Short mmCIF file of C-alpha atoms in Angstrom, two decimals:
data_model
loop_
_atom_site.label_atom_id
_atom_site.label_comp_id
_atom_site.label_asym_id
_atom_site.label_seq_id
_atom_site.Cartn_x
_atom_site.Cartn_y
_atom_site.Cartn_z
CA MET A 13 0.06 0.02 -0.03
CA SER A 14 2.91 2.36 0.55
CA HIS A 15 3.40 2.88 -3.21
CA ILE A 16 -0.23 3.49 -4.12
CA PHE A 17 0.26 7.35 -4.07
CA THR A 18 3.14 6.94 -6.44
CA LEU A 19 1.34 4.72 -8.78
CA LEU A 20 -1.88 6.60 -9.05
CA ALA A 21 0.08 10.08 -9.38
CA GLY A 22 2.63 8.55 -12.08
CA THR A 23 -0.36 6.68 -14.08
CA GLY A 24 -2.57 9.74 -13.82
CA ALA A 25 0.08 12.16 -14.86
CA GLY A 26 1.14 9.89 -17.90
CA PHE A 27 -2.53 9.64 -18.72
CA LEU A 28 -3.20 13.25 -18.57
CA ALA A 29 -0.10 14.00 -20.77
CA ARG A 30 -1.21 11.62 -23.47
CA LEU A 31 -4.77 13.35 -23.56
CA TYR A 32 -2.83 16.69 -23.86
CA MET A 33 -0.86 15.58 -26.62
CA LEU A 34 -3.95 14.25 -28.45
CA ARG A 35 -4.78 17.63 -29.89
CA ARG A 36 -7.59 17.72 -32.53
CA ASP A 37 -7.01 19.88 -35.58
CA TYR A 38 -7.72 20.19 -39.19
CA ARG A 39 -6.32 16.75 -39.80
CA GLN A 40 -9.04 15.04 -37.49
CA TYR A 41 -6.18 12.39 -36.71
CA PRO A 42 -6.71 10.31 -34.42
CA SER A 43 -10.38 10.29 -35.41
CA TYR A 44 -12.93 11.00 -32.57
CA PRO A 45 -13.90 9.25 -30.60
CA GLN A 46 -12.77 5.83 -31.37
CA GLY A 47 -9.34 6.78 -32.41
CA TRP A 48 -9.16 8.74 -29.08
CA ALA A 49 -10.13 5.68 -27.13
CA VAL A 50 -7.44 3.36 -28.64
CA HIS A 51 -4.67 6.08 -28.18
CA LEU A 52 -5.74 7.01 -24.46
CA PHE A 53 -5.82 3.51 -23.75
CA VAL A 54 -2.49 2.57 -25.01
CA GLY A 55 -1.08 5.89 -23.25
CA PHE A 56 -2.66 4.64 -19.98
CA ILE A 57 -0.66 1.43 -20.43
CA GLY A 58 2.41 3.46 -21.12
CA ALA A 59 1.87 5.66 -17.96
CA ALA A 60 0.86 2.57 -15.77
CA ILE A 61 4.57 1.21 -17.06
CA GLY A 62 6.40 4.33 -16.27
CA ALA A 63 4.82 4.62 -12.79
CA VAL A 64 5.16 1.05 -11.80
CA ILE A 65 9.07 1.06 -12.71
CA VAL A 66 9.89 3.19 -9.60
CA PRO A 67 8.22 1.06 -7.01
CA ALA A 68 9.63 -2.11 -8.66
CA VAL A 69 13.31 -0.60 -8.48
CA LEU A 70 12.75 0.28 -4.72
CA GLU A 71 11.47 -2.79 -3.95
CA LYS A 72 14.60 -4.49 -5.75
CA GLU A 73 12.00 -6.34 -8.09
CA TYR A 74 14.47 -6.39 -10.97
CA ALA A 75 12.82 -8.96 -12.89
CA ALA A 76 9.62 -6.96 -12.78
CA VAL A 77 11.60 -4.01 -14.02
CA SER A 78 12.94 -6.15 -17.03
CA PHE A 79 9.51 -7.50 -17.82
CA LEU A 80 8.55 -3.67 -17.69
CA ILE A 81 10.90 -2.72 -20.15
CA LEU A 82 10.17 -5.49 -22.50
CA ALA A 83 6.37 -4.38 -22.31
CA ALA A 84 7.67 -1.00 -23.31
CA SER A 85 8.93 -2.46 -26.48
CA GLN A 86 5.31 -3.21 -27.55
CA PHE A 87 4.62 0.21 -28.42
CA ARG A 88 6.57 0.02 -31.75
CA GLU A 89 3.54 -1.79 -32.62
CA VAL A 90 1.82 1.40 -32.56
CA ARG A 91 3.68 2.86 -35.47
CA ASN A 92 2.86 -0.43 -37.58
CA VAL A 93 -0.86 -0.10 -36.75
CA GLU A 94 -0.90 3.82 -37.74
CA ARG A 95 1.13 2.95 -40.75
CA LEU A 96 -1.39 0.11 -41.75
CA THR A 97 -4.38 2.22 -40.93
CA LEU A 98 -3.41 5.35 -42.72
CA GLY A 99 -2.21 3.31 -45.70
CA ALA A 100 -5.35 1.52 -45.93
CA MET A 101 -7.21 4.69 -46.00
CA GLU A 102 -4.88 6.58 -48.63
CA SER A 103 -7.11 5.28 -51.63
CA THR A 104 -10.06 6.98 -50.05
CA GLU A 105 -8.31 10.51 -50.06
CA LEU A 106 -8.77 12.99 -53.02
CA VAL A 107 -5.38 14.26 -52.46
CA LYS A 108 -2.83 11.55 -51.34
CA ARG A 109 -0.92 11.99 -48.01
CA GLY A 110 1.95 10.17 -49.50
CA THR A 111 3.99 7.55 -47.85
CA ALA A 112 6.53 10.14 -46.17
CA TYR A 113 3.62 11.98 -44.22
CA ILE A 114 1.96 8.58 -43.17
CA GLU A 115 5.60 7.27 -41.69
CA GLY A 116 5.78 10.80 -40.11
CA ILE A 117 2.34 10.51 -38.45
CA ALA A 118 2.97 6.91 -37.34
CA ARG A 119 6.32 7.80 -35.79
CA VAL A 120 4.86 10.69 -33.77
CA PHE A 121 2.19 8.29 -32.44
CA GLU A 122 4.54 6.00 -31.30
CA ALA A 123 6.92 8.65 -29.59
CA ARG A 124 4.00 10.18 -27.85
CA ASN A 125 3.53 6.99 -25.79
CA TYR A 126 7.19 7.12 -24.99
CA LEU A 127 6.51 10.81 -23.82
CA SER A 128 3.69 9.59 -21.67
CA ILE A 129 5.87 7.02 -20.14
CA TRP A 130 8.53 9.56 -19.23
CA VAL A 131 6.06 11.86 -17.70
CA ALA A 132 4.90 9.04 -15.52
CA LEU A 133 8.08 8.11 -14.68
CA ALA A 134 9.24 11.69 -13.66
CA VAL A 135 6.04 12.07 -11.56
CA ALA A 136 6.34 8.75 -10.00
CA VAL A 137 10.18 9.57 -8.76
CA THR A 138 8.62 12.81 -7.36
CA ALA A 139 6.06 11.08 -5.59
CA GLU A 140 8.31 8.56 -4.17
CA LEU A 141 10.82 11.31 -2.98
CA TRP A 142 8.16 13.60 -1.60
CA GLY A 143 7.89 13.14 2.25
CA GLY A 144 5.42 15.67 2.95
CA SER A 145 1.59 15.50 3.33
CA VAL A 146 -0.55 13.92 0.53
CA TRP A 147 -2.15 16.88 -0.83
CA GLU A 148 1.20 19.07 -1.07
CA GLY A 149 2.62 16.08 -2.68
CA LEU A 150 -0.08 16.06 -5.32
CA GLY A 151 0.29 19.74 -6.03
CA VAL A 152 4.22 18.98 -6.57
CA CYS A 153 3.28 16.18 -8.68
CA LEU A 154 1.07 18.15 -10.92
CA LEU A 155 3.67 20.76 -11.29
CA VAL A 156 6.44 18.50 -12.35
CA GLY A 157 3.97 16.72 -14.72
CA VAL A 158 2.98 19.99 -16.34
CA VAL A 159 6.52 21.17 -16.46
CA ILE A 160 7.84 17.69 -17.86
CA THR A 161 4.73 17.54 -20.48
CA LEU A 162 5.21 21.22 -21.71
CA LEU A 163 8.96 20.52 -22.19
CA LEU A 164 8.75 17.32 -23.87
CA SER A 165 6.10 18.68 -26.29
CA ARG A 166 7.98 21.95 -26.97
CA LEU A 167 11.03 19.54 -27.79
CA MET A 168 8.93 17.56 -30.00
CA ALA A 169 7.27 20.27 -31.94
CA GLY A 170 8.46 20.42 -35.53
CA GLN A 171 8.86 23.07 -37.84
CA THR A 172 6.34 24.38 -40.39
CA ILE A 173 6.99 25.49 -44.05
CA GLY A 174 6.72 28.98 -42.99
CA ASP A 175 9.71 28.52 -40.69
CA ILE A 176 12.13 27.31 -43.26
CA ALA A 177 10.52 29.13 -46.51
CA THR A 178 9.09 32.30 -47.66
CA VAL A 179 5.63 31.76 -49.23
CA GLU A 180 4.20 34.26 -51.64
CA LEU A 181 1.76 34.01 -54.44
CA ALA A 182 2.54 33.42 -57.93
CA GLU A 183 0.85 34.11 -61.25
CA ILE A 184 -0.57 31.34 -63.26
CA GLN A 185 0.24 31.37 -66.82
CA PHE A 186 -0.59 29.48 -69.98
CA ASP A 187 1.75 28.70 -72.98
CA ASN A 188 -1.04 26.90 -75.21
CA ALA A 189 -1.85 23.97 -73.06
CA LEU A 190 1.07 24.25 -70.85
CA LEU A 191 0.35 25.58 -67.32
CA LYS A 192 3.49 27.65 -66.21
CA ILE A 193 4.60 29.36 -63.05
CA GLU A 194 7.63 31.47 -63.76
CA GLU A 195 8.88 29.49 -66.66
CA THR A 196 8.52 26.10 -64.58
CA VAL A 197 6.14 23.84 -66.37
CA MET A 198 3.63 22.51 -63.90
CA MET A 199 1.34 20.47 -66.32
CA ASN A 200 -0.37 19.83 -69.65
CA VAL A 201 -3.94 20.91 -69.38
CA GLY A 202 -5.33 19.73 -72.63
CA LEU A 203 -8.91 21.20 -72.44
CA GLU A 204 -9.84 24.72 -72.65
CA THR A 205 -12.68 24.28 -70.29
CA ALA A 206 -10.23 23.12 -67.49
CA ARG A 207 -7.76 26.04 -68.41
CA SER A 208 -10.57 28.55 -67.89
CA VAL A 209 -11.19 26.97 -64.40
CA TYR A 210 -7.48 27.54 -63.56
CA ARG A 211 -7.58 31.06 -64.95
CA GLU A 212 -10.76 32.01 -62.92
CA ARG A 213 -10.24 30.15 -59.86
CA GLY A 214 -6.77 28.94 -59.50
CA LEU A 215 -4.28 29.88 -56.92
CA ALA A 216 -0.47 29.26 -57.10
CA ALA A 217 2.33 29.68 -54.37
CA LYS A 218 5.92 30.18 -54.72
CA ILE A 219 7.95 28.54 -51.72
CA MET A 220 11.23 29.93 -51.63
CA PRO A 221 13.47 28.14 -49.05
CA LYS A 222 15.60 29.92 -46.63
CA GLY A 223 19.17 28.60 -47.10
CA PRO A 224 20.67 25.20 -48.33
CA ASN A 225 19.39 23.14 -45.28
CA ALA A 226 15.78 24.20 -46.29
CA LYS A 227 16.46 23.94 -50.06
CA ALA A 228 17.51 20.06 -49.46
CA THR A 229 14.38 19.57 -47.07
CA LEU A 230 12.05 20.86 -49.66
CA ALA A 231 13.41 18.81 -52.38
CA ASN A 232 12.06 15.73 -50.47
CA LEU A 233 9.22 14.20 -52.91
CA GLY A 234 7.24 13.17 -49.60
CA GLN A 235 7.44 16.80 -48.40
CA MET A 236 6.06 18.15 -51.70
CA GLN A 237 3.25 15.80 -51.61
CA ALA A 238 2.52 16.62 -47.89
CA ILE A 239 2.27 20.25 -49.01
CA ALA A 240 -0.44 19.32 -51.62
CA HIS A 241 -2.34 17.19 -49.27
CA ASP A 242 -2.21 19.22 -46.16
CA VAL A 243 -3.21 22.60 -48.12
CA SER A 244 -6.32 20.76 -49.80
CA ALA A 245 -7.07 19.52 -46.12
CA MET A 246 -7.15 23.01 -44.84
CA ILE A 247 -8.92 25.15 -47.48
CA GLY A 248 -10.62 22.50 -49.50
CA VAL A 249 -10.05 21.50 -53.17
CA PHE A 250 -12.37 22.11 -56.24
CA MET A 251 -12.49 18.73 -57.63
CA ASP A 252 -14.32 15.43 -57.99
CA VAL A 253 -13.44 11.96 -58.10
CA GLY A 254 -11.49 11.38 -61.31
CA GLU A 255 -10.92 14.86 -62.31
CA GLN A 256 -7.14 14.41 -62.67
CA GLU A 257 -6.67 17.93 -64.19
CA PHE A 258 -7.39 19.68 -60.58
CA ILE A 259 -5.05 17.54 -58.45
CA PRO A 260 -3.01 20.08 -56.65
CA LEU A 261 0.52 19.85 -57.85
CA VAL A 262 3.84 20.61 -56.33
CA ARG A 263 6.92 21.08 -58.84
CA ARG A 264 10.35 22.00 -58.11
CA ASN A 265 12.56 24.53 -60.01
CA PRO A 266 15.95 23.03 -60.33
CA ASP A 267 17.74 26.48 -60.61
CA ASN A 268 17.05 27.87 -57.43
CA GLY A 269 15.33 25.16 -55.34
CA CYS A 270 11.96 26.86 -55.21
CA LEU A 271 8.82 25.11 -55.06
CA TYR A 272 5.71 25.97 -56.81
CA LEU A 273 2.23 24.67 -55.63
CA VAL A 274 -0.94 24.97 -58.13
CA MET A 275 -4.49 24.24 -57.13
CA VAL A 276 -7.98 25.15 -57.49
CA PRO A 277 -9.16 25.90 -54.00
CA SER A 278 -12.94 25.40 -53.31
CA GLU A 279 -13.02 29.04 -51.82
CA ASP A 280 -10.91 31.79 -53.61
CA ASP A 281 -9.32 33.44 -50.59
CA GLN A 282 -5.59 34.28 -51.20
CA GLU A 283 -4.57 34.99 -47.48
CA ALA A 284 -6.23 31.77 -46.11
CA PHE A 285 -4.37 30.02 -49.11
CA LEU A 286 -0.83 31.31 -48.28
CA THR A 287 -1.51 30.62 -44.43
CA ALA A 288 -2.38 27.17 -45.26
CA VAL A 289 0.98 26.68 -47.15
CA ARG A 290 2.77 28.10 -44.24
CA ARG A 291 1.41 26.19 -41.65
CA VAL A 292 2.14 22.77 -43.33
CA PRO A 293 4.36 20.54 -41.11
CA VAL A 294 8.19 19.86 -42.15
CA LEU A 295 8.18 16.13 -42.12
CA GLU A 296 10.91 14.76 -39.76
CA GLY A 297 11.95 12.02 -42.53
CA ALA A 298 12.38 14.97 -45.11
CA VAL A 299 14.81 17.17 -43.08
CA ARG A 300 18.32 17.37 -44.53
CA LYS A 301 21.14 19.36 -43.37
CA PRO A 302 23.74 19.28 -45.92
CA LEU A 303 25.39 22.48 -44.15
CA THR A 304 26.55 20.17 -41.32
CA SER A 305 28.79 18.29 -43.78
CA LYS A 306 32.11 19.67 -44.97
CA ALA A 307 31.03 19.33 -48.56
CA GLY A 308 27.92 21.25 -47.80
CA LYS A 309 29.74 23.90 -46.37
CA MET A 310 32.21 24.18 -49.14
CA LEU A 311 29.32 24.83 -51.60
CA ASP A 312 27.48 27.58 -49.50
CA MET B 27 2.07 4.03 -63.92
CA LYS B 28 0.88 6.43 -66.55
CA LEU B 29 -0.82 5.10 -69.40
CA ILE B 30 -2.33 6.63 -72.86
CA LEU B 31 -5.79 5.29 -72.86
CA ALA B 32 -7.03 6.83 -75.87
CA VAL B 33 -6.01 9.49 -78.57
CA VAL B 34 -8.35 11.92 -80.23
CA ALA B 35 -7.38 13.72 -83.39
CA THR B 36 -8.95 15.35 -86.46
CA ASP B 37 -6.07 14.29 -88.89
CA HIS B 38 -6.20 10.81 -90.02
CA THR B 39 -2.47 10.94 -91.39
CA GLN B 40 -1.07 12.07 -88.01
CA VAL B 41 -1.93 9.09 -85.70
CA GLY B 42 -1.74 5.37 -85.40
CA GLY B 43 -0.63 2.54 -83.48
CA GLY B 44 -1.76 0.65 -80.15
CA ALA B 45 -3.98 3.00 -78.28
CA PRO B 46 -7.66 3.48 -79.19
CA ILE B 47 -7.98 6.33 -81.70
CA PHE B 48 -11.16 8.59 -81.89
CA TYR B 49 -11.53 10.64 -85.02
CA ALA B 50 -13.41 14.15 -84.58
CA ARG B 51 -14.71 16.24 -87.53
CA SER B 52 -13.88 19.46 -86.00
CA GLU B 53 -12.03 21.19 -83.23
CA GLU B 54 -15.16 21.42 -80.97
CA GLU B 55 -15.88 17.87 -81.51
CA LYS B 56 -12.41 16.80 -80.85
CA ASN B 57 -12.58 18.69 -77.53
CA GLU B 58 -15.93 17.38 -76.56
CA VAL B 59 -15.10 13.84 -77.24
CA ALA B 60 -11.82 14.24 -75.20
CA LEU B 61 -13.69 15.50 -72.39
CA LEU B 62 -16.22 12.84 -72.38
CA ILE B 63 -13.69 10.06 -72.67
CA ALA B 64 -11.72 11.64 -69.82
CA LYS B 65 -14.75 11.79 -67.69
CA ILE B 66 -15.79 8.29 -68.46
CA LEU B 67 -12.39 7.12 -67.64
CA GLY B 68 -11.26 9.44 -64.81
CA ALA B 69 -8.46 10.37 -66.67
CA ALA B 70 -6.64 13.71 -67.80
CA VAL B 71 -6.68 15.29 -71.15
CA HIS B 72 -3.24 16.62 -72.52
CA ASP B 73 -2.53 18.71 -75.66
CA LEU B 74 0.55 17.55 -77.59
CA GLN B 75 0.05 21.00 -79.35
CA ASN B 76 0.00 19.38 -83.02
CA GLY B 77 -3.79 19.02 -83.13
CA VAL B 78 -3.71 15.78 -81.14
CA LEU B 79 -5.25 15.24 -77.69
CA VAL B 80 -4.03 12.18 -75.56
CA ILE B 81 -6.05 10.81 -72.65
CA VAL B 82 -3.78 9.77 -69.75
CA GLN B 83 -4.31 7.88 -66.77
CA HIS B 84 -2.20 9.22 -63.92
#
């Protein structure tokens, strides 16, 4: 019974941390409520593991500790499940997420369980070390839990396109059937009806990387697809099933590493469009830092 | 994989080969036929800029 406070405080803190990290945004992923139920329960198990480790070590139950660490390795299955789910749903998306984005999401969901284990562990250690009254101990645990959660989520927060690039509107031009943005050919639009839709409703953005690291990151195909998908998710896309002319496209200018996005949004709002592009997350798997290499520095 | 599903043209001497070829009598009919085929197949129309339209599955 002596460890019951530690167990409750640690598990509770880890669970709440997982709940905090389950933010619902435009992506609606994990879906609500079933997706939430799945992730909260897995997070609860993680929190319990983190909380139990402390009393187990104190009681010199090292076999139990080994088993708990073994149990923690099961969380890697979370990544597989996420990957499979999102991969299976990919064919139902008008604009595909792309495998790189799916991998990124799966990785984040796996990592968040480990974060909830860390929070539970930190709070359990605090609770065990605390010698004062239960209510004061609860307050201290709460404080430690909040600080660790905020710190870890701050450290885990990725960049957005707006952080690594300047985004501005670009003009859509037609050279007969070729849709061009600043001499970069985006696609061949064969029908005049489709071309007039682009002339009237189409929007284009120029994404200029800030420096060589950003340039290398934006050159990733998965990142390019993620931009097309996320912007469509945020501001909507003017297309129906099978209308391949209107699929949002991202193309790269090899001369300067700029990306161009062209699409027909469902609402013609230029500011919303630019904001959406800036808010697209930079995929962890796409990040490249050539400037940290000797050869990269020589080129800069 | 990209695939040419059909070719629409007005000039009989310009096209030939494996993909289904649809001949149109005028520019309007060519565009109309290309649009209809593209809608039926869920594909995109591309202009080769020599009077020939190809319908491509992306």
